[in-house]
Amino acid sequence: KQEVTQIPAALSVPEGENLVLNCSFTDSAIYNLQWFRQDPGKGLTSLLLIQSSQREQTSGRLNASLDKSSGRSTLYIAASQPGDSATYLCAVRAAAGNKLTFGGGTRVLVKP
Amino acid sequence: GAVVSQHPSWVICKSGTSVKIECRSLDFQATTMFWYRQFPKQSLMLMATSNEGSKATYEQGVEKDKFLINHASLTLSTLTVTSAHPEDSSFYICSASSPMGTEAFFGQGTRLTVV
């Protein structure tokens, strides 16, 4: 059974500092991995999608890496801003069309 | 990205009544949709997989007679919480798979409060 873990569970940084969020999964046979952002009381917004054959994806200040063999993904957010404060969730998919298995999330607070 | 609309965004109901939540894919057809439940400060818990034209697949421990799922068209899935109790109060979120099944798009969520 796939298990996804996110460490740390919570993170507080001053504005401008880079953020590093970690995600690990126990079964390396994944189809792809997605990073999401969730604001309080809201749904999930997809940030980055990494296919199993890819090593990283970038979008603006966000960069996500994937090391499938070691079961790890890292989300980097450069030059953090107070608006980046949210919960970040990673999730893995075993095959196309299959359900996602989520990690517990990392709650991020960026202090002005 | 694709848009998934969930309605209502919040609802308050009395114990014993039923509540229906809708999940629509607005600009693509989704043969598969997923329903999740989320408790405060916790991650998403998958309740069931909704397949268009067939019965939903429920996760272990989820009562299928209490949480009725209907996926009658390629753009609409509904979750009905029957005979709601206060312990059913939670945040419910749906997602739809992209046509190739490679990416998930989520609705805005529904905050259900049973009084």
Coordinates of N, CA and C in Angstrom, one line a residue:
Chain A
K1 N 0.8 -1.2 0.0 CA 0.0 0.0 0.0 C 0.9 1.2 0.0
Q2 N 0.6 2.1 -0.9 CA 1.3 3.4 -1.0 C 1.1 4.3 0.2
E3 N 2.2 4.8 0.7 CA 2.1 5.8 1.8 C 2.9 7.0 1.4
V4 N 2.3 8.2 1.7 CA 3.0 9.4 1.3 C 3.2 10.3 2.6
T5 N 4.4 10.8 2.8 CA 4.7 11.5 4.0 C 5.3 12.9 3.6
Q6 N 4.8 13.9 4.3 CA 5.4 15.2 4.1 C 6.0 15.8 5.4
I7 N 7.2 16.2 5.2 CA 7.9 16.8 6.4 C 8.5 18.1 5.9
P8 N 8.4 19.2 6.8 CA 7.8 19.2 8.1 C 6.2 19.4 7.9
A9 N 5.5 19.2 9.0 CA 4.1 19.4 9.0 C 3.7 20.9 8.9
A10 N 4.6 21.7 9.5 CA 4.4 23.1 9.5 C 5.7 23.8 9.4
L11 N 5.7 25.0 8.8 CA 6.9 25.8 8.5 C 6.6 27.2 8.5
S12 N 7.4 28.0 9.2 CA 7.3 29.4 9.3 C 8.6 30.1 8.9
V13 N 8.5 31.0 8.0 CA 9.7 31.7 7.5 C 9.5 33.1 7.3
P14 N 10.5 33.9 7.4 CA 10.4 35.4 7.1 C 10.3 35.6 5.5
E15 N 9.6 36.6 5.2 CA 9.4 36.9 3.8 C 10.8 37.0 3.1
G16 N 10.9 36.5 1.9 CA 12.1 36.6 1.1 C 12.9 35.3 1.2
E17 N 12.7 34.5 2.2 CA 13.5 33.3 2.3 C 12.9 32.2 1.4
N18 N 13.8 31.3 0.9 CA 13.4 30.2 0.1 C 12.7 29.1 0.9
L19 N 11.7 28.5 0.3 CA 11.0 27.4 1.0 C 11.4 26.1 0.4
V20 N 11.5 25.1 1.2 CA 11.8 23.7 0.7 C 10.9 22.8 1.4
L21 N 10.0 22.2 0.6 CA 9.0 21.3 1.1 C 9.3 19.9 0.6
N22 N 9.3 18.9 1.5 CA 9.6 17.5 1.2 C 8.4 16.6 1.2
C23 N 8.5 15.6 0.2 CA 7.5 14.6 0.1 C 8.2 13.3 -0.2
S24 N 7.8 12.3 0.5 CA 8.4 11.0 0.3 C 7.2 9.9 0.1
F25 N 7.5 8.9 -0.7 CA 6.5 7.9 -0.9 C 7.2 6.5 -0.9
T26 N 6.4 5.5 -0.4 CA 7.0 4.2 -0.2 C 7.1 3.3 -1.4
D27 N 6.2 3.5 -2.3 CA 6.2 2.6 -3.5 C 6.7 3.5 -4.7
S28 N 7.8 3.2 -5.3 CA 8.4 4.0 -6.3 C 7.7 3.8 -7.7
A29 N 6.9 2.8 -7.8 CA 6.2 2.6 -9.1 C 5.0 3.5 -9.2
I30 N 5.3 4.8 -9.5 CA 4.3 5.8 -9.6 C 4.1 6.2 -11.1
Y31 N 3.0 6.7 -11.4 CA 2.7 7.2 -12.8 C 3.1 8.7 -12.9
N32 N 2.7 9.4 -11.9 CA 3.1 10.8 -11.8 C 2.8 11.3 -10.4
L33 N 3.3 12.5 -10.1 CA 3.2 13.2 -8.8 C 2.7 14.6 -9.0
Q34 N 1.8 15.0 -8.2 CA 1.2 16.4 -8.3 C 1.5 17.1 -7.0
W35 N 1.8 18.4 -7.1 CA 1.8 19.3 -5.9 C 0.6 20.2 -6.0
F36 N 0.0 20.4 -4.8 CA -1.2 21.3 -4.8 C -1.0 22.3 -3.7
R37 N -1.8 23.4 -3.8 CA -1.9 24.4 -2.8 C -3.3 24.4 -2.3
Q38 N -3.5 24.5 -1.0 CA -4.9 24.7 -0.4 C -4.9 25.9 0.5
D39 N -5.7 26.8 0.2 CA -6.0 27.9 1.2 C -7.1 27.5 2.1
P40 N -7.1 28.1 3.3 CA -8.1 27.6 4.4 C -9.5 27.7 3.8
G41 N -10.2 26.6 4.0 CA -11.6 26.5 3.6 C -11.9 26.5 2.1
K42 N -10.8 26.2 1.3 CA -10.9 26.2 -0.1 C -10.6 24.8 -0.7
G43 N -10.8 24.7 -2.0 CA -10.4 23.5 -2.7 C -8.9 23.5 -3.0
L44 N -8.5 22.5 -3.8 CA -7.0 22.4 -4.1 C -6.7 23.0 -5.5
T45 N -5.6 23.7 -5.5 CA -5.1 24.3 -6.8 C -3.9 23.5 -7.2
S46 N -3.9 23.0 -8.4 CA -2.7 22.3 -8.9 C -1.6 23.2 -9.2
L47 N -0.4 22.9 -8.7 CA 0.8 23.8 -8.9 C 1.7 23.2 -10.0
L48 N 2.1 21.9 -9.8 CA 3.0 21.3 -10.7 C 2.6 19.8 -10.8
L49 N 2.8 19.3 -12.0 CA 2.6 17.9 -12.3 C 3.9 17.3 -12.8
I50 N 4.5 16.3 -12.2 CA 5.7 15.7 -12.7 C 5.4 14.2 -13.1
Q51 N 5.7 13.9 -14.4 CA 5.5 12.6 -14.9 C 6.7 11.7 -14.3
S52 N 6.4 10.4 -14.3 CA 7.4 9.5 -13.7 C 8.8 9.6 -14.4
S53 N 8.7 9.9 -15.7 CA 9.9 10.0 -16.5 C 10.7 11.3 -16.4
Q54 N 10.1 12.2 -15.7 CA 10.7 13.6 -15.5 C 11.5 13.7 -14.2
R55 N 12.4 14.6 -14.2 CA 13.2 14.8 -13.0 C 12.8 16.1 -12.3
E56 N 12.2 17.1 -13.1 CA 11.8 18.3 -12.4 C 10.8 19.0 -13.3
Q57 N 10.1 19.9 -12.7 CA 9.2 20.8 -13.4 C 9.3 22.2 -12.8
T58 N 9.1 23.2 -13.6 CA 9.3 24.6 -13.1 C 8.1 25.5 -13.6
S59 N 7.6 26.3 -12.7 CA 6.6 27.3 -13.0 C 6.9 28.5 -12.2
G60 N 7.4 29.6 -12.8 CA 7.7 30.8 -12.1 C 8.6 30.6 -11.0
R61 N 8.2 31.0 -9.7 CA 9.1 30.8 -8.6 C 9.1 29.4 -8.0
L62 N 8.3 28.5 -8.6 CA 8.2 27.2 -8.1 C 9.0 26.2 -9.0
N63 N 9.6 25.3 -8.2 CA 10.4 24.2 -8.9 C 10.2 22.9 -8.1
A64 N 9.8 21.9 -8.8 CA 9.6 20.6 -8.1 C 10.5 19.6 -8.8
S65 N 11.2 18.8 -7.9 CA 12.1 17.8 -8.4 C 11.5 16.4 -8.0
L66 N 11.9 15.4 -8.8 CA 11.4 14.0 -8.5 C 12.5 13.1 -8.6
D67 N 12.7 12.3 -7.6 CA 13.7 11.2 -7.6 C 12.9 9.9 -7.3
K68 N 12.4 9.3 -8.4 CA 11.5 8.2 -8.2 C 12.1 7.0 -7.5
S69 N 13.4 6.7 -7.8 CA 14.1 5.6 -7.3 C 14.2 5.6 -5.8
S70 N 14.4 6.8 -5.2 CA 14.5 7.0 -3.8 C 13.1 7.4 -3.2
G71 N 12.1 7.6 -4.0 CA 10.8 7.9 -3.5 C 10.7 9.3 -2.9
R72 N 11.2 10.2 -3.6 CA 11.2 11.6 -3.0 C 10.9 12.7 -4.0
S73 N 10.2 13.7 -3.6 CA 10.0 14.9 -4.4 C 10.2 16.1 -3.5
T74 N 10.7 17.1 -4.0 CA 10.9 18.4 -3.3 C 10.3 19.5 -4.0
L75 N 9.6 20.4 -3.3 CA 9.0 21.6 -3.9 C 9.8 22.8 -3.3
Y76 N 10.4 23.5 -4.3 CA 11.1 24.7 -3.9 C 10.3 26.0 -4.3
I77 N 10.2 26.9 -3.4 CA 9.5 28.2 -3.7 C 10.5 29.2 -3.4
A78 N 10.9 30.0 -4.4 CA 12.0 31.0 -4.3 C 11.4 32.3 -3.8
A79 N 12.2 33.0 -3.0 CA 11.8 34.3 -2.5 C 10.4 34.4 -2.1
S80 N 10.1 33.7 -1.0 CA 8.7 33.6 -0.5 C 8.1 34.9 -0.2
Q81 N 6.8 34.9 -0.3 CA 6.0 36.1 -0.1 C 4.8 35.7 0.9
P82 N 4.3 36.7 1.6 CA 3.2 36.4 2.5 C 2.0 35.7 1.8
G83 N 1.8 36.0 0.5 CA 0.8 35.3 -0.3 C 1.0 33.9 -0.5
D84 N 2.2 33.4 -0.2 CA 2.5 32.0 -0.4 C 2.0 31.2 0.8
S85 N 1.6 31.9 1.9 CA 1.1 31.2 3.1 C -0.1 30.3 2.7
A86 N 0.0 29.0 2.9 CA -1.1 28.1 2.6 C -0.6 26.7 3.0
T87 N -1.4 25.7 2.8 CA -1.0 24.3 3.0 C -0.7 23.7 1.6
Y88 N 0.5 23.1 1.6 CA 0.9 22.4 0.3 C 0.9 20.9 0.5
L89 N 0.2 20.3 -0.5 CA 0.0 18.9 -0.5 C 0.7 18.2 -1.7
C90 N 1.3 17.1 -1.5 CA 1.8 16.3 -2.6 C 0.9 15.1 -2.7
A91 N 0.8 14.5 -3.9 CA 0.0 13.3 -4.1 C 0.6 12.5 -5.3
V92 N 0.5 11.2 -5.2 CA 1.1 10.4 -6.2 C -0.1 9.5 -6.8
R93 N 0.1 9.2 -8.1 CA -0.8 8.4 -8.8 C -0.1 7.2 -9.3
A94 N -0.8 6.0 -9.1 CA -0.1 4.7 -9.5 C -0.2 4.4 -11.0
A95 N -1.3 4.9 -11.6 CA -1.5 4.7 -13.0 C -2.5 5.7 -13.6
A96 N -2.5 5.9 -14.9 CA -3.4 6.9 -15.4 C -4.9 6.6 -15.1
G97 N -5.6 7.6 -14.6 CA -7.0 7.4 -14.2 C -7.2 7.0 -12.8
N98 N -6.1 6.5 -12.2 CA -6.2 6.0 -10.8 C -6.3 7.2 -9.8
K99 N -6.7 6.8 -8.6 CA -6.9 7.8 -7.5 C -5.5 8.3 -7.1
L100 N -5.5 9.4 -6.4 CA -4.3 10.0 -5.9 C -4.2 9.6 -4.4
T101 N -3.0 9.4 -4.0 CA -2.7 9.1 -2.6 C -2.0 10.4 -2.1
F102 N -2.6 11.0 -1.0 CA -2.1 12.3 -0.6 C -1.2 12.1 0.6
G103 N -0.2 13.1 0.8 CA 0.5 13.3 2.0 C -0.3 14.1 2.9
G104 N 0.2 14.3 4.2 CA -0.5 15.0 5.2 C -0.5 16.5 5.0
G105 N 0.4 17.0 4.1 CA 0.5 18.4 3.9 C 1.5 19.1 4.8
T106 N 2.0 20.2 4.3 CA 2.8 21.1 5.0 C 2.2 22.5 5.1
R107 N 1.9 23.0 6.3 CA 1.3 24.3 6.5 C 2.4 25.3 6.5
V108 N 2.4 26.3 5.6 CA 3.4 27.3 5.5 C 2.9 28.6 5.9
L109 N 3.7 29.3 6.7 CA 3.4 30.7 7.0 C 4.6 31.5 6.7
V110 N 4.4 32.5 5.8 CA 5.4 33.5 5.5 C 5.1 34.8 6.1
K111 N 6.0 35.2 7.0 CA 5.8 36.4 7.8 C 6.4 37.6 7.2
P112 N 5.6 38.7 7.1 CA 6.1 39.9 6.4 C 7.2 40.5 7.2
Chain B
G1 N -5.8 25.6 -16.7 CA -6.2 24.3 -16.4 C -7.7 24.1 -16.5
A2 N -8.1 22.9 -16.5 CA -9.6 22.6 -16.6 C -10.3 23.1 -15.3
V3 N -11.6 23.3 -15.4 CA -12.4 23.8 -14.3 C -13.4 22.8 -13.8
V4 N -13.3 22.6 -12.5 CA -14.3 21.8 -11.8 C -15.1 22.7 -10.9
S5 N -16.4 22.6 -11.0 CA -17.3 23.5 -10.2 C -18.0 22.6 -9.2
Q6 N -18.0 23.0 -8.0 CA -18.7 22.2 -6.9 C -19.7 23.1 -6.3
H7 N -20.9 22.6 -6.0 CA -22.0 23.4 -5.5 C -22.9 22.6 -4.5
P8 N -23.3 23.1 -3.4 CA -23.0 24.5 -2.9 C -21.6 24.5 -2.3
S9 N -21.2 25.7 -2.0 CA -19.9 25.9 -1.3 C -20.0 25.7 0.2
W10 N -21.2 25.9 0.7 CA -21.5 25.6 2.1 C -23.0 25.3 2.3
V11 N -23.3 24.5 3.2 CA -24.7 24.2 3.5 C -24.8 23.8 5.0
I12 N -25.9 24.2 5.6 CA -26.3 23.9 6.9 C -27.6 23.1 6.8
C13 N -27.6 22.0 7.5 CA -28.9 21.2 7.4 C -29.2 20.6 8.8
K14 N -30.4 20.2 9.0 CA -30.8 19.6 10.3 C -30.5 18.1 10.3
S15 N -30.3 17.6 11.4 CA -30.1 16.2 11.6 C -31.3 15.4 11.0
G16 N -30.9 14.4 10.3 CA -32.0 13.5 9.7 C -32.3 13.8 8.3
T17 N -31.9 15.0 7.9 CA -32.2 15.4 6.5 C -31.1 14.9 5.6
S18 N -31.4 15.0 4.3 CA -30.4 14.6 3.3 C -29.9 15.9 2.5
V19 N -28.6 15.8 2.1 CA -28.0 16.9 1.4 C -27.3 16.4 0.2
K20 N -27.5 17.1 -1.0 CA -26.9 16.7 -2.2 C -25.8 17.8 -2.6
I21 N -24.7 17.2 -3.0 CA -23.6 18.1 -3.4 C -23.3 17.7 -4.9
E22 N -23.1 18.8 -5.7 CA -22.9 18.5 -7.1 C -21.4 18.9 -7.5
C23 N -20.9 18.1 -8.4 CA -19.5 18.3 -8.9 C -19.6 18.3 -10.4
R24 N -19.2 19.4 -11.1 CA -19.3 19.4 -12.5 C -18.0 19.8 -13.2
S25 N -17.7 19.1 -14.2 CA -16.5 19.5 -15.0 C -17.0 20.4 -16.1
L26 N -16.5 21.6 -16.1 CA -17.1 22.6 -17.0 C -16.6 22.6 -18.4
D27 N -15.4 22.2 -18.7 CA -14.9 22.3 -20.0 C -14.2 21.1 -20.5
F28 N -14.5 19.9 -19.8 CA -14.0 18.7 -20.3 C -14.9 17.6 -19.8
Q29 N -14.8 16.4 -20.4 CA -15.6 15.3 -20.0 C -14.8 14.4 -19.1
A30 N -15.4 14.0 -18.0 CA -14.7 13.2 -17.0 C -15.4 11.9 -16.7
T31 N -14.8 10.8 -17.2 CA -15.4 9.5 -16.9 C -15.2 9.1 -15.5
T32 N -14.2 9.7 -14.9 CA -14.0 9.3 -13.5 C -13.9 10.6 -12.6
M33 N -14.6 10.6 -11.5 CA -14.5 11.6 -10.5 C -14.3 11.0 -9.2
F34 N -13.7 11.8 -8.3 CA -13.4 11.3 -6.9 C -14.0 12.2 -5.9
W35 N -14.5 11.6 -4.8 CA -15.0 12.3 -3.7 C -14.1 12.1 -2.5
Y36 N -13.8 13.3 -1.8 CA -12.9 13.3 -0.6 C -13.6 13.9 0.5
R37 N -13.1 13.6 1.7 CA -13.6 14.2 2.9 C -12.4 14.8 3.6
Q38 N -12.5 15.9 4.2 CA -11.3 16.5 4.9 C -11.7 17.1 6.2
F39 N -11.1 16.6 7.3 CA -11.3 17.1 8.6 C -10.3 18.2 8.9
P40 N -10.6 19.1 9.8 CA -9.8 20.3 10.1 C -8.3 19.9 10.3
K41 N -7.5 20.6 9.6 CA -6.0 20.4 9.7 C -5.6 19.0 9.3
Q42 N -6.3 18.3 8.6 CA -5.9 17.0 8.1 C -5.9 17.0 6.6
S43 N -5.3 15.9 6.1 CA -5.3 15.8 4.6 C -6.6 15.2 4.1
L44 N -6.6 15.0 2.8 CA -7.8 14.5 2.2 C -8.0 13.0 2.3
M45 N -9.2 12.6 2.6 CA -9.4 11.1 2.7 C -10.4 10.7 1.6
L46 N -9.9 9.9 0.7 CA -10.7 9.4 -0.4 C -11.9 8.6 0.1
M47 N -13.1 9.0 -0.3 CA -14.3 8.3 0.1 C -14.7 7.3 -1.0
A48 N -14.7 7.7 -2.3 CA -15.2 6.9 -3.3 C -14.7 7.4 -4.7
T49 N -14.7 6.4 -5.6 CA -14.4 6.7 -7.0 C -15.7 6.6 -7.8
S50 N -16.0 7.7 -8.5 CA -17.3 7.7 -9.2 C -17.0 7.5 -10.7
N51 N -17.7 6.5 -11.3 CA -17.5 6.2 -12.7 C -18.8 6.4 -13.4
E52 N -18.7 7.1 -14.5 CA -19.8 7.5 -15.3 C -20.5 6.2 -15.8
G53 N -21.8 6.1 -15.5 CA -22.6 5.0 -16.0 C -22.5 3.7 -15.3
S54 N -21.8 3.7 -14.2 CA -21.7 2.5 -13.4 C -21.6 2.8 -11.9
K55 N -21.7 1.8 -11.1 CA -21.7 2.1 -9.6 C -20.4 2.6 -9.1
A56 N -20.4 3.4 -8.1 CA -19.2 4.0 -7.5 C -18.5 2.9 -6.7
T57 N -17.2 3.1 -6.6 CA -16.3 2.2 -5.8 C -16.0 2.9 -4.5
Y58 N -16.4 2.3 -3.4 CA -16.2 3.0 -2.1 C -15.0 2.5 -1.5
E59 N -14.3 3.4 -0.7 CA -13.1 3.0 0.1 C -13.6 2.2 1.3
Q60 N -12.7 1.4 1.9 CA -13.1 0.7 3.1 C -13.5 1.6 4.2
G61 N -14.6 1.2 4.8 CA -15.1 2.0 6.0 C -16.1 3.1 5.6
V62 N -16.3 3.3 4.3 CA -17.2 4.3 3.9 C -18.6 3.7 3.6
E63 N -19.6 4.2 4.3 CA -20.9 3.5 4.1 C -21.6 4.0 2.8
K64 N -21.8 3.0 1.9 CA -22.3 3.4 0.6 C -23.8 3.8 0.6
D65 N -24.5 3.3 1.6 CA -25.9 3.6 1.7 C -26.1 5.0 2.4
K66 N -25.1 5.5 3.0 CA -25.2 6.8 3.6 C -24.7 7.9 2.7
F67 N -23.6 7.5 1.9 CA -23.1 8.5 1.0 C -23.3 8.0 -0.4
L68 N -24.5 8.4 -1.0 CA -24.9 8.0 -2.3 C -24.2 8.8 -3.4
I69 N -23.6 8.1 -4.3 CA -23.0 8.8 -5.4 C -23.6 8.4 -6.7
N70 N -23.9 9.4 -7.5 CA -24.4 9.2 -8.9 C -23.6 9.9 -9.9
H71 N -23.2 9.2 -10.9 CA -22.4 9.8 -12.0 C -23.1 9.6 -13.3
A72 N -24.2 10.3 -13.5 CA -25.1 10.0 -14.6 C -24.7 10.6 -16.0
S73 N -23.8 11.5 -16.0 CA -23.3 12.1 -17.2 C -21.8 12.3 -17.1
L74 N -21.2 12.6 -18.2 CA -19.7 12.8 -18.3 C -19.3 14.1 -17.7
T75 N -20.2 14.9 -17.2 CA -19.8 16.2 -16.7 C -20.4 16.4 -15.3
L76 N -21.1 15.4 -14.7 CA -21.7 15.7 -13.4 C -21.7 14.4 -12.6
S77 N -21.2 14.6 -11.3 CA -21.3 13.6 -10.3 C -21.9 14.2 -9.1
T78 N -22.8 13.5 -8.4 CA -23.4 14.0 -7.2 C -23.1 13.1 -6.0
L79 N -23.0 13.7 -4.8 CA -22.8 13.0 -3.6 C -24.0 13.4 -2.7
T80 N -24.8 12.5 -2.2 CA -25.9 12.7 -1.3 C -25.6 12.1 0.0
V81 N -25.5 13.0 1.0 CA -25.4 12.5 2.4 C -26.8 12.3 2.9
T82 N -27.1 11.1 3.2 CA -28.5 10.7 3.6 C -28.5 10.7 5.2
S83 N -29.7 11.1 5.7 CA -29.9 11.0 7.1 C -28.7 11.6 7.9
A84 N -28.4 12.8 7.5 CA -27.2 13.4 8.1 C -27.2 13.6 9.6
H85 N -26.0 13.4 10.2 CA -25.8 13.5 11.6 C -24.7 14.5 11.9
P86 N -24.6 15.1 13.0 CA -23.6 16.1 13.3 C -22.2 15.6 13.0
E87 N -21.9 14.3 13.2 CA -20.6 13.8 12.9 C -20.3 13.7 11.4
D88 N -21.3 14.0 10.6 CA -21.1 14.1 9.1 C -20.6 15.5 8.7
S89 N -20.6 16.4 9.7 CA -20.1 17.7 9.4 C -18.7 17.7 9.0
S90 N -18.3 18.2 7.9 CA -17.0 18.1 7.3 C -16.9 19.0 6.1
F91 N -15.7 18.9 5.5 CA -15.4 19.6 4.2 C -15.3 18.5 3.2
Y92 N -16.2 18.6 2.2 CA -16.2 17.5 1.1 C -15.7 18.2 -0.2
I93 N -14.8 17.5 -0.8 CA -14.2 18.0 -2.1 C -14.2 16.9 -3.2
C94 N -14.5 17.4 -4.4 CA -14.6 16.4 -5.5 C -13.4 16.8 -6.4
S95 N -13.0 15.8 -7.2 CA -12.0 16.0 -8.3 C -12.4 15.2 -9.5
A96 N -12.0 15.7 -10.6 CA -12.2 15.0 -11.9 C -10.9 14.8 -12.6
S97 N -10.8 13.6 -13.2 CA -9.6 13.3 -13.9 C -9.7 13.9 -15.3
S98 N -8.5 14.4 -15.8 CA -8.5 14.9 -17.2 C -8.8 13.7 -18.1
P99 N -9.1 14.0 -19.3 CA -9.5 13.0 -20.3 C -8.5 11.8 -20.4
M100 N -7.2 12.1 -20.3 CA -6.2 11.1 -20.4 C -6.0 10.4 -19.1
G101 N -6.6 10.9 -18.0 CA -6.4 10.4 -16.7 C -5.1 10.7 -16.1
T102 N -4.4 11.7 -16.6 CA -3.1 12.0 -16.1 C -3.0 13.1 -15.0
E103 N -4.1 13.9 -14.9 CA -4.1 15.0 -14.0 C -5.4 15.1 -13.3
A104 N -5.4 15.6 -12.1 CA -6.6 15.8 -11.3 C -6.9 17.3 -11.1
F105 N -8.2 17.6 -11.3 CA -8.6 19.0 -11.0 C -9.7 19.0 -10.0
F106 N -9.6 19.9 -9.0 CA -10.5 19.9 -7.9 C -11.5 21.0 -7.9
G107 N -12.6 20.6 -7.3 CA -13.7 21.6 -7.0 C -13.3 22.5 -5.8
Q108 N -14.1 23.5 -5.5 CA -13.9 24.4 -4.5 C -14.2 23.9 -3.1
G109 N -14.8 22.7 -3.0 CA -15.1 22.2 -1.8 C -16.5 22.6 -1.2
T110 N -17.1 21.8 -0.4 CA -18.4 22.1 0.2 C -18.3 21.9 1.8
R111 N -18.5 23.0 2.5 CA -18.5 22.9 3.9 C -19.9 22.5 4.4
L112 N -20.1 21.3 4.9 CA -21.3 20.8 5.4 C -21.4 20.9 7.0
T113 N -22.4 21.5 7.5 CA -22.6 21.6 8.9 C -24.0 21.0 9.2
V114 N -24.0 20.0 10.0 CA -25.3 19.4 10.4 C -25.6 19.8 11.9
V115 N -26.7 20.4 12.1 CA -27.1 20.9 13.4 C -28.3 20.1 14.0

